[in-house]
Coordinates of C-alpha atoms (C1' of nucleotides) in Angstrom, one line a residue:
Chain A
M23 CA -35.4 -17.8 -89.4
L24 CA -39.0 -16.7 -89.5
F25 CA -40.0 -20.2 -90.4
Q26 CA -38.0 -21.7 -87.5
L27 CA -39.5 -19.3 -85.1
Q28 CA -43.0 -20.0 -86.3
F29 CA -42.3 -23.7 -86.3
S30 CA -41.1 -23.8 -82.8
E31 CA -43.9 -21.5 -81.6
R32 CA -46.4 -23.8 -83.2
L33 CA -45.2 -27.1 -81.6
P34 CA -48.0 -28.7 -79.8
T35 CA -48.3 -27.2 -76.4
I36 CA -47.0 -29.5 -73.7
M37 CA -50.1 -30.5 -71.8
E38 CA -49.4 -28.8 -68.6
E39 CA -52.3 -28.6 -66.2
L40 CA -53.5 -25.2 -67.3
S41 CA -56.8 -23.7 -66.4
E42 CA -59.3 -22.9 -69.2
L43 CA -58.4 -19.2 -68.7
L44 CA -54.8 -19.8 -69.5
L45 CA -55.4 -22.2 -72.3
Q46 CA -57.7 -19.6 -74.0
R47 CA -54.8 -17.2 -74.3
R48 CA -52.4 -19.8 -75.7
R49 CA -55.0 -20.7 -78.3
K50 CA -55.3 -17.1 -79.3
V51 CA -51.5 -17.0 -79.9
D52 CA -51.8 -20.2 -82.0
A53 CA -54.6 -18.7 -84.0
L54 CA -52.6 -15.5 -84.6
W55 CA -49.7 -17.5 -86.0
E56 CA -52.1 -19.5 -88.2
A57 CA -53.6 -16.3 -89.5
G58 CA -50.1 -15.2 -90.5
I59 CA -49.8 -12.6 -87.7
N60 CA -46.7 -12.6 -85.6
P61 CA -47.9 -11.9 -82.0
Y62 CA -44.3 -10.7 -81.1
P63 CA -43.2 -8.3 -83.8
N64 CA -40.4 -5.9 -83.3
D65 CA -40.7 -3.3 -86.1
F66 CA -43.0 -0.7 -84.5
K67 CA -41.3 2.5 -83.4
P68 CA -43.3 4.6 -81.0
Q69 CA -42.5 8.3 -81.4
H70 CA -44.3 9.7 -78.4
T71 CA -45.2 8.8 -74.9
S72 CA -48.4 9.4 -73.0
A73 CA -46.6 12.4 -71.4
D74 CA -46.0 14.0 -74.8
V75 CA -49.8 13.9 -75.4
R76 CA -50.5 15.4 -72.0
D77 CA -47.8 18.0 -72.3
A78 CA -49.1 19.2 -75.7
Y79 CA -52.8 19.0 -75.1
G80 CA -53.4 18.5 -71.4
A81 CA -54.1 22.2 -70.8
V82 CA -56.0 22.7 -74.1
E83 CA -59.7 22.9 -73.4
V84 CA -61.0 22.8 -77.0
I85 CA -58.7 20.9 -79.3
E86 CA -58.5 22.2 -82.9
E87 CA -59.7 20.5 -86.0
N88 CA -56.3 19.1 -87.2
P89 CA -54.3 18.3 -84.1
Q90 CA -50.9 16.6 -84.1
T91 CA -50.7 12.8 -84.8
F92 CA -49.2 10.7 -82.0
V93 CA -47.5 7.3 -82.3
V94 CA -47.5 5.6 -79.0
A95 CA -47.0 2.1 -77.5
G96 CA -47.9 0.5 -74.2
R97 CA -49.9 -2.1 -72.3
I98 CA -53.6 -2.3 -72.3
L99 CA -54.9 -2.1 -68.7
M100 CA -58.6 -1.5 -69.2
R101 CA -61.2 -1.7 -71.9
R102 CA -64.8 -0.5 -72.2
S103 CA -66.4 -1.9 -75.3
F104 CA -69.6 -0.7 -77.0
G105 CA -69.9 -3.0 -79.8
K106 CA -68.8 -0.7 -82.6
A107 CA -66.5 1.5 -80.5
A108 CA -64.3 1.1 -77.4
F109 CA -62.3 3.0 -74.9
V110 CA -58.9 1.5 -73.9
Q111 CA -56.6 2.6 -71.2
M112 CA -53.0 2.2 -72.3
Q113 CA -49.9 2.5 -70.0
D114 CA -46.4 3.4 -71.1
R115 CA -43.3 4.4 -69.1
K116 CA -44.7 7.9 -68.5
G117 CA -48.2 6.9 -67.4
R118 CA -51.6 6.2 -68.9
I119 CA -53.5 7.6 -71.8
Q120 CA -57.0 6.7 -73.0
L121 CA -57.5 5.4 -76.6
Y122 CA -60.8 5.6 -78.5
L123 CA -61.4 3.2 -81.3
K124 CA -64.3 3.2 -83.7
K125 CA -65.2 0.4 -86.1
D126 CA -66.0 2.8 -89.0
V127 CA -62.5 4.4 -88.6
L128 CA -60.5 1.2 -88.2
G129 CA -62.4 -0.8 -90.7
D130 CA -64.1 -4.2 -90.0
D131 CA -61.0 -6.3 -90.2
L132 CA -58.8 -4.3 -88.0
F133 CA -61.6 -3.7 -85.5
A134 CA -62.2 -7.4 -85.4
E135 CA -58.5 -8.0 -84.7
F136 CA -58.6 -5.4 -81.9
E137 CA -61.6 -7.1 -80.3
D138 CA -59.4 -10.2 -79.7
Y139 CA -56.8 -8.2 -77.7
D140 CA -56.7 -8.9 -74.0
L141 CA -55.9 -6.8 -71.0
G142 CA -52.2 -7.1 -70.6
D143 CA -51.4 -7.1 -74.3
I144 CA -48.9 -4.6 -75.5
V145 CA -50.0 -2.5 -78.5
G146 CA -48.8 0.3 -80.8
A147 CA -51.3 2.9 -81.9
V148 CA -51.5 6.0 -84.0
G149 CA -54.1 8.6 -83.2
T150 CA -55.0 12.3 -82.7
P151 CA -55.9 13.9 -79.4
F152 CA -59.5 15.0 -78.5
R153 CA -61.6 15.5 -75.5
T154 CA -64.4 13.1 -74.6
K155 CA -67.8 14.3 -73.4
T156 CA -66.5 14.0 -69.9
G157 CA -63.4 16.0 -70.7
E158 CA -60.8 13.2 -70.6
L159 CA -57.9 13.8 -73.0
S160 CA -57.8 10.8 -75.3
L161 CA -56.4 9.6 -78.6
A162 CA -58.8 8.9 -81.5
V163 CA -57.0 5.9 -83.0
T164 CA -56.6 5.5 -86.7
E165 CA -54.3 2.5 -86.6
I166 CA -53.5 -0.1 -83.9
R167 CA -51.3 -3.2 -83.8
L168 CA -50.6 -6.0 -81.4
L169 CA -46.9 -5.8 -80.4
T170 CA -46.8 -8.5 -77.7
K171 CA -49.4 -11.0 -76.7
A172 CA -49.8 -11.6 -72.9
L173 CA -50.4 -15.1 -71.9
L174 CA -51.2 -14.4 -68.3
P175 CA -54.1 -12.2 -67.1
L176 CA -53.5 -9.1 -65.0
P177 CA -54.8 -8.7 -61.5
E178 CA -58.2 -7.2 -60.9
K179 CA -58.5 -3.6 -62.0
F180 CA -60.1 -2.2 -58.9
H181 CA -58.3 -3.8 -56.0
G182 CA -55.1 -4.4 -57.9
L183 CA -52.4 -6.6 -56.5
T184 CA -52.5 -6.6 -52.7
D185 CA -50.9 -10.0 -51.9
V186 CA -47.5 -8.8 -50.6
E187 CA -45.7 -12.0 -51.4
T188 CA -46.8 -11.8 -55.1
R189 CA -45.9 -8.1 -55.1
Y190 CA -42.3 -8.8 -54.1
R191 CA -41.8 -12.0 -56.1
Q192 CA -43.5 -10.7 -59.2
R193 CA -42.5 -7.1 -59.0
Y194 CA -43.1 -6.8 -62.8
V195 CA -46.9 -7.4 -62.1
D196 CA -46.8 -5.0 -59.2
L197 CA -45.2 -2.3 -61.4
I198 CA -47.8 -2.8 -64.1
V199 CA -50.8 -2.4 -62.0
S200 CA -49.7 -0.2 -59.0
P201 CA -49.0 3.4 -60.0
E202 CA -48.0 4.2 -56.4
V203 CA -45.3 1.5 -56.6
R204 CA -43.9 2.9 -59.8
E205 CA -43.9 6.3 -58.1
V206 CA -41.8 5.1 -55.2
F207 CA -39.1 3.7 -57.6
F208 CA -39.2 6.9 -59.7
K209 CA -38.6 8.8 -56.5
R210 CA -35.8 6.5 -55.5
S211 CA -34.0 7.1 -58.8
R212 CA -34.5 10.8 -58.4
I213 CA -33.1 10.7 -54.9
V214 CA -30.0 8.9 -56.0
S215 CA -29.5 11.3 -58.9
L216 CA -29.9 14.3 -56.7
I217 CA -27.3 13.0 -54.2
R218 CA -24.9 12.2 -57.1
E219 CA -25.3 15.6 -58.5
F220 CA -24.9 17.3 -55.1
M221 CA -21.7 15.4 -54.5
T222 CA -20.3 16.0 -57.9
N223 CA -21.1 19.7 -57.6
R224 CA -19.0 19.8 -54.5
D225 CA -16.1 18.3 -56.4
F226 CA -16.4 14.8 -55.0
L227 CA -15.2 12.0 -57.3
E228 CA -17.4 9.0 -57.8
V229 CA -15.6 5.7 -57.5
E230 CA -16.2 2.0 -57.2
T231 CA -14.3 -0.2 -54.9
P232 CA -14.3 -4.0 -54.4
M233 CA -17.6 -5.8 -53.6
M234 CA -15.5 -9.0 -53.1
Q235 CA -13.0 -8.5 -50.4
Q236 CA -10.3 -10.7 -48.9
I237 CA -10.7 -9.0 -45.5
P238 CA -14.2 -7.7 -44.8
G239 CA -13.8 -4.4 -43.0
G240 CA -15.2 -1.0 -42.3
A241 CA -18.2 -2.1 -40.2
T242 CA -19.3 -4.2 -37.4
A243 CA -21.2 -7.0 -39.1
K244 CA -21.3 -10.6 -40.2
P245 CA -20.2 -11.1 -43.8
F246 CA -21.3 -13.5 -46.6
I247 CA -18.6 -15.8 -47.8
T248 CA -18.1 -16.8 -51.4
H249 CA -15.3 -18.7 -53.2
H250 CA -13.2 -17.9 -56.3
N251 CA -12.4 -21.1 -58.1
A252 CA -9.5 -20.1 -60.2
L253 CA -7.7 -18.5 -57.3
D254 CA -9.0 -21.2 -54.9
M255 CA -9.7 -18.5 -52.4
D256 CA -12.5 -17.6 -50.1
L257 CA -13.8 -14.0 -50.5
Y258 CA -16.2 -12.0 -48.5
L259 CA -19.0 -9.8 -50.0
R260 CA -18.2 -6.4 -48.6
I261 CA -19.9 -5.1 -45.5
A262 CA -18.7 -1.6 -46.2
P263 CA -16.4 0.2 -48.7
E264 CA -14.8 2.3 -45.9
L265 CA -11.3 1.0 -45.8
Y266 CA -10.9 1.1 -49.6
L267 CA -12.3 4.6 -49.9
K268 CA -9.8 5.9 -47.3
R269 CA -7.0 4.2 -49.2
L270 CA -8.1 6.4 -52.1
V271 CA -7.8 9.5 -49.9
V272 CA -4.3 8.3 -49.1
G273 CA -3.8 8.1 -52.8
G274 CA -4.7 11.8 -53.2
L275 CA -8.3 11.4 -54.3
D276 CA -9.2 13.5 -51.3
R277 CA -12.9 13.9 -52.0
V278 CA -14.5 10.6 -53.0
F279 CA -17.9 9.0 -52.8
E280 CA -19.4 5.7 -53.7
I281 CA -23.1 4.7 -54.0
N282 CA -23.3 1.0 -54.0
R283 CA -24.4 -2.2 -52.2
N284 CA -23.3 -3.6 -48.9
F285 CA -24.0 -7.1 -47.8
R286 CA -24.6 -8.2 -44.3
N287 CA -25.4 -11.8 -43.2
E288 CA -27.9 -10.9 -40.6
G289 CA -31.6 -11.0 -40.0
I290 CA -34.3 -9.6 -42.3
S291 CA -36.8 -7.1 -41.1
V292 CA -38.8 -4.1 -42.2
R293 CA -35.6 -2.1 -41.8
H294 CA -33.0 -4.7 -43.0
N295 CA -32.4 -6.4 -46.3
P296 CA -29.2 -8.6 -46.7
E297 CA -28.1 -6.3 -49.5
F298 CA -28.7 -2.6 -49.1
T299 CA -27.4 0.6 -50.7
M300 CA -25.2 3.1 -48.9
M301 CA -23.5 6.2 -50.0
E302 CA -20.2 6.6 -48.4
F303 CA -18.0 9.7 -48.9
Y304 CA -14.7 11.0 -47.5
Q305 CA -13.5 14.6 -47.5
A306 CA -10.0 15.4 -46.5
Y307 CA -9.4 18.4 -44.2
A308 CA -12.9 18.2 -42.9
T309 CA -14.2 17.2 -39.4
F310 CA -17.2 15.4 -38.3
E311 CA -18.7 18.7 -37.3
D312 CA -18.3 19.9 -40.9
L313 CA -20.2 16.8 -42.0
M314 CA -23.1 17.6 -39.7
N315 CA -23.7 20.8 -41.6
F316 CA -23.0 19.0 -44.9
T317 CA -25.6 16.3 -44.0
E318 CA -28.2 19.0 -43.3
E319 CA -27.5 20.7 -46.6
L320 CA -27.6 17.5 -48.6
L321 CA -30.7 16.0 -47.1
C322 CA -32.6 19.3 -47.1
H323 CA -31.7 19.7 -50.8
V324 CA -32.9 16.2 -51.6
A325 CA -36.1 16.6 -49.6
Q326 CA -36.9 20.0 -51.1
E327 CA -36.3 18.7 -54.7
V328 CA -38.2 15.5 -54.3
L329 CA -41.1 16.5 -52.0
G330 CA -41.1 20.3 -52.7
T331 CA -41.1 20.9 -48.9
L332 CA -39.0 20.3 -45.8
D333 CA -42.1 19.4 -43.8
F334 CA -43.6 16.0 -44.5
S335 CA -44.9 13.0 -42.6
Y336 CA -43.7 9.4 -42.0
G337 CA -46.2 6.8 -40.8
G338 CA -48.5 9.6 -39.7
Q339 CA -45.9 11.4 -37.7
P340 CA -45.0 14.9 -38.8
I341 CA -41.3 15.4 -39.6
S342 CA -39.6 18.7 -40.2
F343 CA -36.2 19.1 -41.9
Q344 CA -36.2 22.8 -41.0
R345 CA -32.7 23.6 -39.8
P346 CA -30.9 23.6 -37.5
W347 CA -31.4 19.9 -36.5
Q348 CA -31.2 19.1 -32.8
R349 CA -28.0 17.7 -31.4
F350 CA -27.4 15.5 -28.3
T351 CA -24.5 13.6 -27.0
V352 CA -25.1 10.0 -26.3
K353 CA -25.3 10.7 -22.6
E354 CA -27.6 13.7 -23.0
A355 CA -29.9 11.6 -25.0
I356 CA -30.0 8.9 -22.3
L357 CA -30.7 11.5 -19.6
H358 CA -33.4 13.1 -21.7
Y359 CA -35.2 9.9 -22.8
G360 CA -34.2 7.5 -20.1
D361 CA -34.8 7.3 -16.4
I362 CA -31.4 7.7 -14.7
D363 CA -29.7 10.7 -13.2
A364 CA -26.4 12.1 -14.5
K365 CA -24.4 11.0 -11.5
S366 CA -25.5 7.4 -11.7
L367 CA -24.9 7.3 -15.4
E368 CA -21.3 8.2 -14.8
D369 CA -20.9 5.3 -12.4
R370 CA -20.2 2.1 -14.3
D371 CA -21.8 -0.2 -11.8
L372 CA -25.0 1.9 -11.4
A373 CA -25.2 2.3 -15.2
Y374 CA -24.9 -1.5 -15.4
A375 CA -27.7 -2.0 -12.9
Y376 CA -29.8 0.4 -15.0
A377 CA -29.1 -1.6 -18.1
Q378 CA -30.3 -4.7 -16.3
R379 CA -33.5 -3.0 -15.3
L380 CA -34.0 -2.2 -18.9
G381 CA -33.7 -5.9 -19.7
L382 CA -30.5 -5.6 -21.6
E383 CA -28.5 -8.8 -21.4
L384 CA -24.8 -7.8 -21.3
P385 CA -21.8 -9.7 -20.1
E386 CA -20.8 -8.7 -16.6
D387 CA -17.4 -7.4 -17.8
V388 CA -18.9 -5.3 -20.5
G389 CA -16.9 -2.1 -21.1
Y390 CA -18.4 1.2 -20.0
G391 CA -18.4 2.5 -23.6
R392 CA -20.4 -0.3 -25.0
L393 CA -22.6 -0.2 -21.9
I394 CA -23.8 3.3 -22.4
T395 CA -24.1 2.8 -26.2
E396 CA -26.5 -0.1 -25.5
I397 CA -28.5 2.0 -23.0
F398 CA -28.7 4.8 -25.6
E399 CA -30.0 2.4 -28.3
E400 CA -32.6 1.0 -25.9
V401 CA -34.0 4.2 -24.4
A402 CA -33.5 6.9 -27.0
E403 CA -33.2 5.6 -30.5
T404 CA -36.8 5.0 -31.3
K405 CA -37.8 8.3 -29.8
L406 CA -35.6 10.3 -32.2
I407 CA -38.4 11.2 -34.6
Q408 CA -37.2 14.6 -35.7
P409 CA -33.8 14.7 -37.4
T410 CA -31.2 14.5 -34.7
F411 CA -27.4 14.2 -34.6
I412 CA -26.0 12.2 -31.7
T413 CA -22.4 12.8 -30.8
N414 CA -19.7 11.7 -28.3
Y415 CA -19.7 8.0 -29.0
P416 CA -17.3 5.9 -26.9
T417 CA -14.0 5.0 -28.5
E418 CA -14.7 1.4 -27.5
V419 CA -17.5 1.0 -30.1
S420 CA -15.7 3.1 -32.7
P421 CA -12.6 1.3 -33.9
L422 CA -12.1 3.5 -37.0
S423 CA -12.8 6.9 -35.5
R424 CA -10.5 9.6 -34.4
K425 CA -10.2 10.1 -30.6
N426 CA -11.4 13.4 -29.2
D427 CA -8.4 15.6 -28.4
H428 CA -9.8 16.4 -24.9
D429 CA -11.1 13.0 -23.9
P430 CA -9.6 9.9 -25.5
D431 CA -12.4 7.7 -24.2
Y432 CA -14.7 9.3 -26.8
V433 CA -14.4 9.9 -30.5
D434 CA -15.2 12.7 -33.0
R435 CA -18.3 10.9 -34.4
F436 CA -22.0 11.4 -34.9
E437 CA -24.8 9.2 -36.0
F438 CA -27.9 10.8 -37.6
F439 CA -31.3 9.6 -36.6
C440 CA -34.8 10.3 -38.0
A441 CA -38.1 8.6 -37.6
G442 CA -36.6 6.5 -34.8
R443 CA -34.0 5.0 -37.1
E444 CA -30.3 5.4 -37.7
M445 CA -29.9 7.0 -41.1
A446 CA -26.2 7.9 -41.2
N447 CA -22.9 7.4 -39.4
A448 CA -20.0 9.7 -39.7
F449 CA -16.7 10.5 -38.0
S450 CA -13.4 12.2 -38.2
E451 CA -11.2 9.4 -39.4
L452 CA -8.5 7.8 -37.3
N453 CA -5.3 8.5 -39.3
D454 CA -2.7 7.6 -36.7
P455 CA -1.4 4.2 -37.9
R456 CA -0.2 3.1 -34.5
D457 CA -3.4 3.9 -32.8
Q458 CA -5.3 2.2 -35.6
K459 CA -3.1 -0.9 -35.2
E460 CA -3.9 -1.0 -31.5
R461 CA -7.6 -0.7 -32.2
F462 CA -7.4 -3.6 -34.7
L463 CA -5.6 -5.7 -32.1
A464 CA -8.3 -5.0 -29.6
Q465 CA -10.9 -6.1 -32.2
V466 CA -8.9 -9.3 -33.0
A467 CA -8.8 -10.1 -29.3
A468 CA -12.6 -9.6 -29.1
K469 CA -13.0 -11.9 -32.1
A470 CA -10.9 -14.5 -30.4
K471 CA -13.2 -14.3 -27.5
G472 CA -16.1 -15.1 -29.7
D473 CA -17.3 -11.8 -31.0
E474 CA -18.3 -12.7 -34.6
E475 CA -18.8 -9.2 -35.6
A476 CA -15.4 -7.8 -34.4
H477 CA -13.2 -6.3 -37.1
Y478 CA -10.4 -8.2 -38.8
M479 CA -6.8 -7.0 -38.8
D480 CA -6.1 -5.3 -42.1
E481 CA -2.3 -5.0 -42.5
D482 CA -2.5 -3.3 -45.8
Y483 CA -4.8 -0.7 -44.5
I484 CA -2.3 0.1 -41.7
R485 CA 0.4 0.3 -44.4
A486 CA -1.7 2.8 -46.3
L487 CA -2.1 4.9 -43.1
E488 CA 1.7 4.8 -42.7
Y489 CA 2.0 6.6 -46.0
G490 CA -0.2 9.3 -44.4
L491 CA -4.0 9.7 -44.5
P492 CA -4.7 13.5 -44.4
P493 CA -7.0 14.6 -41.7
T494 CA -10.3 13.4 -43.1
A495 CA -14.0 13.0 -42.2
G496 CA -16.2 10.4 -43.7
E497 CA -19.8 9.4 -43.6
G498 CA -22.2 6.6 -44.7
I499 CA -25.8 7.3 -45.5
G500 CA -28.3 4.5 -45.8
I501 CA -30.1 5.1 -49.1
D502 CA -32.9 2.6 -48.6
R503 CA -33.8 4.1 -45.3
L504 CA -33.7 7.6 -46.7
V505 CA -36.0 6.5 -49.6
M506 CA -38.3 4.9 -47.0
L507 CA -38.5 8.2 -45.1
L508 CA -39.1 10.4 -48.2
T509 CA -41.7 8.0 -49.7
D510 CA -43.5 7.2 -46.4
S511 CA -42.8 3.5 -46.9
P512 CA -43.2 1.3 -43.8
S513 CA -40.9 -1.5 -45.0
I514 CA -37.5 -1.5 -46.7
R515 CA -39.0 -4.1 -49.1
D516 CA -41.2 -1.3 -50.5
V517 CA -38.2 0.6 -51.7
I518 CA -36.1 -2.4 -53.0
L519 CA -37.3 -3.7 -56.3
F520 CA -36.5 -7.3 -55.6
P521 CA -36.2 -7.8 -51.8
Q522 CA -34.6 -11.0 -50.6
L523 CA -37.2 -13.8 -50.0
R524 CA -37.0 -17.5 -49.4
K525 CA -37.4 -19.7 -52.5
E526 CA -40.9 -19.8 -53.7
A527 CA -43.1 -22.6 -52.3
K528 CA -44.3 -25.0 -55.0
Chain B
rG2 C1' -34.0 -18.4 -34.4
rA3 C1' -38.9 -17.7 -31.2
rG4 C1' -44.2 -16.1 -30.9
rC5 C1' -48.8 -14.6 -33.2
rC6 C1' -51.6 -14.3 -37.8
rG7 C1' -52.5 -15.7 -42.8
rC8 C1' -52.6 -19.3 -47.4
rU9 C1' -60.1 -20.8 -50.9
rA10 C1' -60.9 -19.5 -59.1
rG11 C1' -56.0 -15.5 -62.9
rC12 C1' -57.0 -11.2 -59.1
rU13 C1' -59.8 -9.3 -54.6
rC14 C1' -62.5 -11.7 -51.0
rA15 C1' -66.9 -14.5 -48.7
rG16 C1' -68.1 -19.4 -46.7
rU17 C1' -68.8 -24.3 -44.6
rC18 C1' -70.7 -24.9 -35.8
rG19 C1' -67.4 -31.6 -40.5
rG20 C1' -71.7 -33.7 -45.6
rU21 C1' -66.1 -32.4 -51.6
rA22 C1' -67.6 -24.5 -52.3
rG23 C1' -69.7 -18.9 -53.6
rA24 C1' -69.5 -13.4 -55.1
rG25 C1' -67.2 -9.3 -57.7
rC26 C1' -63.5 -8.3 -61.4
rA27 C1' -61.1 -10.9 -65.5
rC28 C1' -62.3 -14.5 -69.4
rC29 C1' -66.1 -16.7 -73.2
rU30 C1' -71.2 -15.8 -76.0
rG31 C1' -74.8 -12.0 -77.1
rA32 C1' -76.7 -6.5 -77.0
rC33 C1' -74.6 -1.6 -77.1
rU34 C1' -70.5 4.2 -81.6
rU35 C1' -68.1 9.3 -75.8
rU36 C1' -67.0 5.3 -71.3
rU37 C1' -64.4 6.4 -66.4
rA38 C1' -64.6 0.1 -61.4
rA39 C1' -69.3 1.5 -68.3
rU40 C1' -74.1 -1.1 -68.4
rC41 C1' -77.5 -5.5 -69.4
rA42 C1' -78.4 -11.0 -70.3
rG43 C1' -76.2 -15.9 -70.3
rG44 C1' -71.9 -19.0 -69.5
rU45 C1' -66.8 -21.3 -68.4
rG46 C1' -63.4 -21.6 -64.5
rG47 C1' -61.3 -24.7 -58.0
rU48 C1' -56.6 -31.2 -56.6
rC49 C1' -59.8 -24.8 -50.7
rG50 C1' -50.6 -24.2 -49.5
rU51 C1' -48.4 -29.6 -48.9
rU52 C1' -48.3 -34.2 -46.3
rG53 C1' -50.2 -37.1 -42.5
rG54 C1' -53.8 -38.0 -38.5
rU55 C1' -59.0 -38.2 -36.4
rU56 C1' -63.7 -39.4 -38.7
rC57 C1' -68.6 -43.2 -42.2
rG58 C1' -67.0 -38.5 -44.5
rA59 C1' -62.0 -33.1 -43.8
rU60 C1' -61.4 -27.1 -47.5
rC61 C1' -63.2 -26.9 -42.1
rC62 C1' -60.8 -30.4 -36.3
rC63 C1' -55.4 -32.0 -34.9
rA64 C1' -50.0 -32.4 -36.1
rA65 C1' -45.8 -31.6 -39.0
rC66 C1' -43.9 -29.0 -43.0
rG67 C1' -43.7 -24.9 -46.8
rC68 C1' -44.3 -19.8 -48.1
rG69 C1' -45.6 -14.9 -46.5
rG70 C1' -46.8 -10.8 -42.9
rC71 C1' -46.1 -8.6 -38.1
rU72 C1' -43.6 -8.5 -33.3
rC73 C1' -39.1 -9.9 -30.8
rA74 C1' -33.9 -11.3 -31.2
rC75 C1' -29.4 -9.8 -34.4
rC76 C1' -28.4 -5.3 -37.0
rA77 C1' -27.8 -0.3 -40.6

RNA sequence: GAGCCGCUAGCUCAGUCGGUAGAGCACCUGACUUUUAAUCAGGUGGUCGUUGGUUCGAUCCCAACGCGGCUCACCA
């Protein structure tokens, strides 16, 4: 086995057109094999991380004579050599630690081997902590070993990797050299964990529902289509889990949540990736008003834990999560941020004329509900910098929401905005199967008229409602956008490890 | 899908009013046993995104295309 591996590794390199720089590294690997050294061993077990060293000695000013020995492993990022000694900066999953190597400690042979290491190589080292003249905590290395040879050189140490295309395509390089990028994804993981913990503590059950659906439902969006060969059936990648989660509430799982991907076949922008992560949750016997309070509690908890404060900034704008958060109805927001009086806004034709002045291109027979929703999005959405709940959405644009008891033209729904973006959408659920069927039929009619994003009829969902969905409120929170907000990231691509790009140009 | 901007060494960037390119880092050689973007001396490294066009000559001017960024449209 070892022989085969060495044999294959030592086959003459196919003469690709490689620069001298790249050929040098390959020759080093050949030389290692020839010297009987495996450049890719897998028998070194690190017992500590850089954080263990910091935790144990970071606060110790004067380190005693016989400190603890640490066994660490990581990637070499920097080296400063002095002939018979060298400083090396090594990075592992917890951060960076400086290693100090001396020829008289390592011996001539091992030191010579070390001198052939390159930036980017992965090494294992044994050493004891000490402080350098300048006070930096370092490990005085007694043993070091090459664990993985790197064939490609790392980006420059000072400017790092700034080419955004390379950062997204080769995220592995970005993560190696950009501590602030690592930090964003550590925070993302922490945010998701906190949400999961918060939900679980409130007795919500985490579930997973189909990503591949025969009828894409639960949102107004264009789906991706795929095909199952054995069933010879087209399937849609889900645009939302909503209808499945509510089926579970029918089934008696009356507090459920799911954190997972949705897929929407739409444009890509700093706010949109074709696949994105949502948390959706449903709570029986709750109303959309309960969920406003719930949302405040959840997001304040997450912000406090992740940032240590409720006051932070996004893109240079101060944001305060201090409660209570402001609340407007759709119409109040239009009147507040737009340039139309209350009486005119109530008049469909005058409102339509206003929409035209705003440059909105709407069909002449557009319904009043959709009309004022479009006006709201145009005049108010980007101005909602501080956390804001918007309520009183028209029934026309809310085919899955419960009608308001006092005004059936509006539904018991809110959307949550912050930093000028929609972050969440929630409503008391429509659980009257006959009403739901009529709403679906209206959507089907709209689809027949060419509305690509109108909902499909879902007969099984109606059947589920006929068994009885308890009074329920549900909400979806955009995780990527929340992470953007809490990490001050200008683009959704900065919070998604592998954002969608076109195929790489040759 | 449209508009604008960008693409030069492994990385970060200069540059050529058209005469086939430079720097810093990295790498190689040498000096150096406490550095912090270590320092000092010398050196290697490029089909200037791709394909055409104009021209005696194109990395530079023009066109198309590719990829990326931003804005707009669609949307969460």
